[in-house]
Amino acid sequence: MRRMTLPACGLMVALLASIAYSQSRGASAVVLYEGARLIIGDTSAPIESGAFVVSGGRITALGRSGAVRAPAGATRVDLAGKTVMPAMINVHVHIGYEGYTSWGAENYTPQNVLDHLQREAFYGIAVTQSVGSSPTDQAIQFQRDQDAGKFAPASRFLFMPGMAPPNGGPDAILLKGTSALHVVYEVSTGEEARAAVRTMAARQLKSVKIWVDDRRGTYPKMTPEVYNAIIDEAHAHQMMVHAHAIALPDQKAVVRAGADVLVHTTQNEKLDDEFLALLREKKPYWTTVIGLGDRSEVCDNDPFIDQTYPAKTLADIRAASCGPVSPNAANREAILANNLPQYVAAGARLVLGTDAGITPRHAFGWADHHEMSRWVKSGLTPSQAIVAATSRPAELLGLKDMGTLAVGKRADFIVLSANPLENIRNTREISAVYLGGAKLDRDARLAQWKRSGAAQ
Ligand SMILES: [Zn+2]
């Protein structure tokens, strides 16, 4: 064999690197996946024995097995007995502060943001949006770097800034992180609010978060003058407003004012006719973030959840949070079971959000599955829960090529070994996660977390 000259050798290395790169992006292989039940992610019926072709990281054909022809040279993957659903989209987290053995602004680095996005991806989430708690400059830089392919495969990062009165906004724990990094845009008047929104629009930001909550009389609450100005100015720049409100009068006020996304569910009040009429009229998107108020699932010894925690952290959570359920819990459950189907029936457009990262124990990835199971426990069907975790958040975020299994969409999907339409907890039976047509190496990720002490 002829010895390769150095330049030719260099060319070969570059070529191999480019092939490896395109394979890791799912761009070069043509693959036919056949035999699985396909859950489309919108309201259409599942295809019981389906097939689809992935090429260039996208779905290029999809239908019943036998009706989809494999292009010449395609690799075939037998998924008989499996269920495939679109990868999920989480529109509400607080990324970067969780450290799994610590929590705070000192943890906020690009590496830690990436770690949280890898945790979301590990659990089948293709897009993760941080809401109101990410430093704007760093977040924009991170997005640029991720879009340029600088990071390992992970959930795609989106973010929006937050606005609050001085010393208002995030709850006491998150506030420690956001204050240290000067993240929240503090505004006192309508004019200040409009000016701040204009600076965001100038940076091409698409959404903004507001807090309208006095935390039981302990915080300054954003005034109607300010939130009306924010919503008006944001809409003038085609930006959306996500409004945190917990009390029923505040939820009414922000929906009436035109907030696009309502964040949280009322905690202790049943919905009334006035609010239901407002929901019917305005049809806001709505993210429940119920899970945060729950007794931790870590208390249930579910390996699906425990696998991505350090052992000591699990022990600490169990020692602190797994005592008897509070006497209030039954009442809270009853109100949720009453309210959640009413929000949805009136027209609130439910979208997946978890609040992961807002406190040390409420962590990334598994919380998405927890939230969905909470919806079903409170009266939704599994199919409604899956739509709210896939196609509807894609619609909210304007991600036209994500959120369903359909021709032309990105090949972001989860392979499950059980059917979540029968039991929503089957979204936890993850056999594989694909992002852009590339199979995520979940075993390697988990091994890496174990090596670094970030998982048990
Ligand atoms: Zn939140």
XYZ file of C-alpha atoms and ligand atoms in Angstrom:
457
model
C 0.000 0.000 0.000
C 1.267 3.410 -0.938
C 2.176 5.624 1.910
C -0.142 8.516 2.199
C 1.431 11.923 1.864
C 0.874 14.258 4.774
C -1.557 16.585 2.985
C -3.578 13.567 1.737
C -3.552 12.166 5.263
C -4.820 15.487 6.560
C -7.539 15.482 3.932
C -8.590 11.973 4.965
C -8.749 12.990 8.614
C -10.863 16.011 7.689
C -13.141 13.831 5.561
C -13.585 11.257 8.328
C -14.235 14.036 10.815
C -16.871 15.500 8.553
C -18.538 12.096 8.119
C -18.499 11.555 11.879
C -19.947 15.022 12.353
C -22.729 14.504 9.837
C -23.531 11.095 11.348
C -23.634 12.558 14.815
C -26.077 15.128 13.453
C -28.076 12.329 11.806
C -27.532 13.930 8.437
C -26.056 11.191 6.293
C -27.817 7.910 7.053
C -31.172 6.955 5.555
C -33.078 4.766 8.014
C -36.452 3.031 7.854
C -38.006 2.501 11.294
C -40.827 -0.014 11.071
C -43.373 -1.873 13.152
C -43.950 0.556 16.010
C -47.163 2.194 17.119
C -46.779 5.832 16.087
C -48.277 8.519 18.319
C -48.353 11.536 16.034
C -48.472 14.239 18.744
C -51.501 16.122 17.440
C -55.099 14.988 17.810
C -54.955 12.410 15.002
C -55.286 8.706 15.798
C -52.129 6.676 16.363
C -50.899 4.405 13.574
C -50.877 0.967 15.180
C -48.217 -0.606 12.980
C -46.348 2.261 11.448
C -43.175 3.013 9.561
C -41.180 6.116 8.813
C -38.041 7.077 6.968
C -35.445 9.454 8.372
C -32.973 11.132 6.075
C -30.855 14.204 6.666
C -32.161 14.403 10.231
C -35.782 14.745 9.084
C -38.776 12.500 8.548
C -39.132 12.020 4.783
C -41.942 9.425 4.667
C -44.426 8.111 7.232
C -47.447 5.800 7.190
C -48.576 2.257 7.848
C -45.954 -0.512 7.693
C -45.972 -1.883 4.175
C -47.196 1.402 2.732
C -43.878 3.183 3.321
C -41.132 2.141 0.914
C -37.536 2.220 2.016
C -35.210 4.081 -0.350
C -32.428 1.957 -1.839
C -29.624 1.447 0.649
C -31.686 2.411 3.672
C -30.890 0.790 7.004
C -33.918 -0.941 8.546
C -34.657 -0.740 12.265
C -37.279 -3.149 13.581
C -39.414 -1.473 16.254
C -42.130 -4.140 16.495
C -43.791 -3.963 19.904
C -42.527 -0.444 20.575
C -44.309 2.887 20.618
C -42.805 6.019 19.093
C -43.881 9.511 20.112
C -42.413 12.944 19.315
C -39.728 14.184 21.685
C -41.249 16.597 24.187
C -40.937 20.355 24.562
C -40.675 21.986 27.985
C -41.612 25.676 27.911
C -40.804 26.508 31.536
C -37.658 25.772 33.554
C -35.062 27.766 35.516
C -31.799 26.547 34.141
C -28.263 26.820 35.477
C -28.540 27.138 39.272
C -29.017 23.496 40.238
C -25.795 21.724 41.142
C -27.270 18.474 42.520
C -25.096 18.858 45.604
C -25.467 22.652 45.807
C -27.735 25.341 44.382
C -27.041 28.945 43.452
C -25.553 31.556 41.149
C -22.066 30.095 41.632
C -23.217 27.108 39.588
C -24.301 29.229 36.612
C -21.799 28.334 33.876
C -22.267 27.286 30.234
C -21.167 23.788 31.272
C -23.911 23.581 33.865
C -26.540 24.934 31.486
C -25.450 22.223 29.052
C -25.623 19.599 31.805
C -29.252 20.536 32.491
C -30.074 20.410 28.777
C -28.431 16.983 28.566
C -30.591 15.829 31.464
C -33.708 17.043 29.646
C -32.551 15.253 26.471
C -31.788 12.065 28.426
C -35.444 12.002 29.443
C -36.733 12.691 25.911
C -37.099 16.467 25.810
C -35.976 18.089 22.549
C -36.440 21.742 23.530
C -36.137 23.386 26.947
C -37.019 27.002 27.614
C -35.682 28.905 30.618
C -38.090 31.565 31.809
C -37.100 34.848 33.446
C -34.015 33.636 35.283
C -31.197 33.445 32.716
C -28.682 36.285 32.271
C -29.460 37.697 28.821
C -25.940 38.112 27.398
C -24.787 34.664 28.492
C -27.998 33.048 27.275
C -27.733 34.627 23.822
C -24.114 33.493 23.572
C -25.070 29.970 24.638
C -27.787 29.815 21.973
C -25.310 30.965 19.316
C -22.771 28.354 20.381
C -25.363 25.590 20.477
C -26.726 26.532 17.045
C -23.148 26.487 15.736
C -22.775 22.874 16.920
C -20.214 23.606 19.637
C -21.855 21.411 22.273
C -22.559 17.718 22.739
C -26.109 16.597 21.824
C -28.644 18.092 24.238
C -32.072 19.611 24.419
C -32.255 22.838 22.400
C -31.988 25.891 24.636
C -34.471 28.757 24.498
C -34.852 31.518 27.055
C -36.664 34.738 27.844
C -35.871 37.574 30.270
C -38.088 38.415 33.242
C -39.523 41.682 34.546
C -40.658 42.607 38.057
C -40.877 45.593 40.413
C -37.630 46.299 42.332
C -37.199 43.516 44.953
C -40.144 41.607 43.471
C -40.392 38.685 41.101
C -38.980 35.207 41.705
C -39.657 33.351 44.940
C -37.170 33.611 47.790
C -34.920 30.759 46.670
C -34.711 31.618 42.975
C -34.320 35.297 43.875
C -30.986 34.483 45.542
C -29.685 33.284 42.198
C -31.262 35.926 39.964
C -30.236 38.806 42.284
C -26.610 37.700 42.348
C -26.524 37.690 38.545
C -28.753 40.819 38.144
C -30.979 38.881 35.823
C -34.445 40.372 36.335
C -35.307 43.662 34.603
C -36.649 45.798 37.462
C -39.225 48.384 36.422
C -41.492 50.702 38.411
C -43.421 52.643 35.788
C -45.096 52.014 32.472
C -42.465 54.065 30.663
C -39.568 52.123 32.216
C -41.350 48.925 31.317
C -41.833 49.941 27.679
C -38.184 50.985 27.389
C -37.027 47.627 28.768
C -39.250 45.695 26.358
C -37.859 47.737 23.457
C -34.286 46.751 24.413
C -35.363 43.096 24.365
C -37.078 43.443 20.999
C -33.936 45.074 19.609
C -32.060 41.908 20.562
C -34.609 39.755 18.697
C -35.995 38.242 21.897
C -39.378 36.668 21.308
C -40.902 36.523 24.785
C -40.783 38.047 28.248
C -41.867 36.782 31.656
C -43.635 38.893 34.292
C -44.472 38.105 37.900
C -47.778 39.408 39.240
C -47.704 38.096 42.787
C -47.230 39.702 46.214
C -46.215 36.376 47.805
C -48.854 36.703 50.520
C -48.128 40.337 51.187
C -44.349 39.995 51.432
C -43.371 41.321 47.958
C -44.176 44.413 45.901
C -46.675 43.371 43.227
C -46.442 44.566 39.627
C -49.137 47.208 39.073
C -51.731 47.112 36.278
C -50.084 50.226 34.770
C -46.802 48.341 34.409
C -48.124 45.006 33.143
C -50.509 46.661 30.717
C -47.561 48.647 29.331
C -45.402 45.500 29.062
C -48.093 43.512 27.273
C -48.917 46.387 24.920
C -45.283 47.099 24.036
C -44.431 43.396 23.688
C -47.334 42.821 21.311
C -46.308 45.868 19.270
C -42.993 44.026 18.730
C -44.595 40.595 18.103
C -43.301 39.369 21.465
C -45.263 37.114 23.797
C -45.786 37.655 27.521
C -45.707 34.778 30.008
C -47.433 35.871 33.223
C -46.872 34.223 36.581
C -50.016 34.596 38.708
C -51.299 32.290 41.418
C -54.300 34.006 43.031
C -57.544 33.858 41.051
C -57.977 37.693 40.910
C -54.413 37.991 39.517
C -54.992 35.232 36.976
C -58.122 37.070 35.829
C -56.235 40.357 35.635
C -53.368 39.079 33.497
C -55.602 37.095 31.154
C -57.898 40.109 30.766
C -54.854 42.288 30.040
C -53.867 39.973 27.187
C -51.019 37.849 28.576
C -50.277 35.124 26.036
C -49.207 32.419 28.487
C -50.647 31.965 31.952
C -48.184 30.345 34.359
C -49.404 28.275 37.347
C -52.741 26.995 38.497
C -54.786 28.615 41.247
C -53.823 26.996 44.509
C -56.755 27.196 46.876
C -59.620 28.684 44.886
C -62.139 27.044 42.602
C -62.521 28.691 39.201
C -65.589 30.917 38.857
C -67.836 31.829 35.932
C -66.130 35.153 35.328
C -62.722 33.489 34.890
C -64.082 30.668 32.739
C -65.698 33.282 30.458
C -62.319 35.053 30.214
C -60.583 31.781 29.301
C -63.221 31.105 26.642
C -62.676 34.576 25.202
C -58.871 34.828 25.352
C -57.770 31.183 25.093
C -54.329 31.778 26.641
C -51.652 29.135 26.573
C -51.365 27.733 30.055
C -48.495 25.998 31.808
C -49.427 24.391 35.089
C -46.069 23.680 36.743
C -47.993 21.634 39.318
C -45.150 19.330 40.197
C -43.304 21.906 42.196
C -45.877 21.800 44.959
C -45.738 18.029 45.265
C -44.117 15.722 47.685
C -41.047 14.659 45.719
C -41.280 11.579 43.504
C -37.876 10.733 44.947
C -39.870 9.484 47.934
C -41.326 6.702 45.773
C -37.979 5.026 44.965
C -38.667 5.118 41.225
C -35.390 4.158 39.499
C -36.426 6.257 36.486
C -36.059 9.329 38.673
C -33.372 8.186 41.084
C -30.879 7.263 38.340
C -29.878 10.881 37.659
C -29.353 11.944 41.274
C -26.232 11.541 43.413
C -26.890 9.005 46.187
C -26.262 11.515 48.966
C -28.692 13.994 47.412
C -31.351 11.296 47.243
C -30.758 10.490 50.896
C -30.972 14.186 51.839
C -34.220 14.674 49.908
C -35.719 11.579 51.493
C -34.724 12.734 54.970
C -36.220 16.191 54.417
C -39.291 15.637 52.239
C -40.660 12.145 52.591
C -42.534 12.460 55.859
C -46.306 12.221 56.151
C -48.278 14.028 53.442
C -49.460 17.412 54.712
C -53.090 17.634 55.862
C -53.638 20.253 53.170
C -52.674 17.897 50.372
C -56.059 16.182 49.989
C -57.809 19.528 49.726
C -55.260 20.709 47.177
C -55.766 17.561 45.098
C -59.533 18.026 45.164
C -59.240 21.619 43.935
C -56.836 20.586 41.196
C -59.106 17.758 40.051
C -61.957 20.265 39.957
C -60.069 23.057 38.216
C -57.728 21.437 35.701
C -60.392 19.969 33.398
C -62.328 23.256 33.657
C -59.342 25.327 32.486
C -58.919 22.982 29.519
C -62.613 22.723 28.647
C -62.912 26.508 28.689
C -60.101 26.810 26.164
C -56.850 27.288 28.078
C -54.209 25.789 25.773
C -52.202 23.515 28.044
C -48.433 23.312 27.415
C -45.735 21.371 29.265
C -43.648 23.299 31.784
C -42.022 21.996 34.944
C -40.303 24.807 36.865
C -37.317 22.456 37.112
C -34.309 24.097 38.698
C -36.280 26.567 40.790
C -35.480 24.741 44.013
C -32.724 22.246 44.778
C -34.879 19.142 44.676
C -37.042 19.770 41.628
C -34.702 18.709 38.894
C -34.343 18.384 35.164
C -35.845 15.815 32.819
C -37.874 13.500 34.989
C -40.100 16.391 36.084
C -41.599 16.487 32.576
C -42.925 12.959 33.024
C -44.098 13.801 36.496
C -46.069 16.803 35.250
C -47.811 14.729 32.587
C -48.789 12.048 35.073
C -50.174 14.757 37.371
C -52.419 16.044 34.569
C -53.830 12.587 33.947
C -54.343 12.033 37.662
C -56.372 15.273 37.628
C -58.690 14.240 34.822
C -56.991 14.631 31.427
C -56.585 11.747 28.986
C -53.067 10.507 28.168
C -53.624 11.694 24.603
C -54.396 15.241 25.803
C -51.260 15.146 27.953
C -49.079 14.084 25.019
C -50.452 16.824 22.743
C -49.718 19.355 25.494
C -46.135 18.080 25.707
C -45.409 17.956 21.968
C -47.321 19.737 19.192
C -48.878 22.497 21.282
C -45.650 23.802 22.829
C -44.110 23.654 19.331
C -46.987 25.849 18.131
C -46.504 28.265 21.046
C -42.767 28.563 20.397
C -43.180 28.890 16.634
C -41.120 25.718 16.055
C -42.802 24.773 12.804
C -40.644 21.719 12.135
C -41.010 20.144 15.577
C -43.659 18.642 17.845
C -45.240 15.925 15.664
C -44.250 12.850 13.709
C -44.880 14.022 10.147
C -43.099 14.347 6.840
C -40.752 17.335 6.843
C -40.399 17.510 10.635
C -37.135 17.079 12.475
C -36.596 13.468 13.517
C -36.829 14.176 17.262
C -38.568 11.180 18.807
C -38.733 8.819 21.757
C -38.946 5.033 21.426
C -40.946 3.543 24.294
C -41.300 -0.108 25.269
C -44.878 0.419 26.506
C -47.893 2.402 25.345
C -48.454 5.745 27.116
C -51.994 5.987 25.702
C -52.864 3.098 28.024
C -50.994 4.497 31.009
C -49.260 7.866 30.944
C -46.526 6.543 33.218
C -45.371 4.501 30.228
C -43.636 7.656 28.912
C -40.998 6.552 31.439
C -40.346 3.275 29.590
C -37.732 4.909 27.382
C -35.882 2.559 25.084
C -34.189 5.293 22.986
C -34.205 9.032 22.323
C -33.409 10.460 18.866
C -32.609 14.113 18.246
C -32.312 15.247 14.628
C -32.268 11.598 13.580
C -29.257 10.770 15.774
C -29.653 8.279 18.610
C -28.665 9.806 21.904
C -26.094 7.726 23.765
C -28.016 7.635 27.041
C -25.839 4.920 28.577
C -22.670 6.922 27.998
C -24.282 10.033 29.457
C -25.403 8.189 32.568
C -21.969 6.614 32.960
C -20.392 10.059 32.712
C -22.698 11.432 35.410
C -21.814 8.486 37.638
C -18.092 9.011 37.098
C -18.334 12.680 38.005
C -20.454 11.990 41.079
C -23.488 13.684 39.520
C -25.533 10.465 39.589
C -25.615 7.490 41.932
Zn -41.088 29.358 37.051
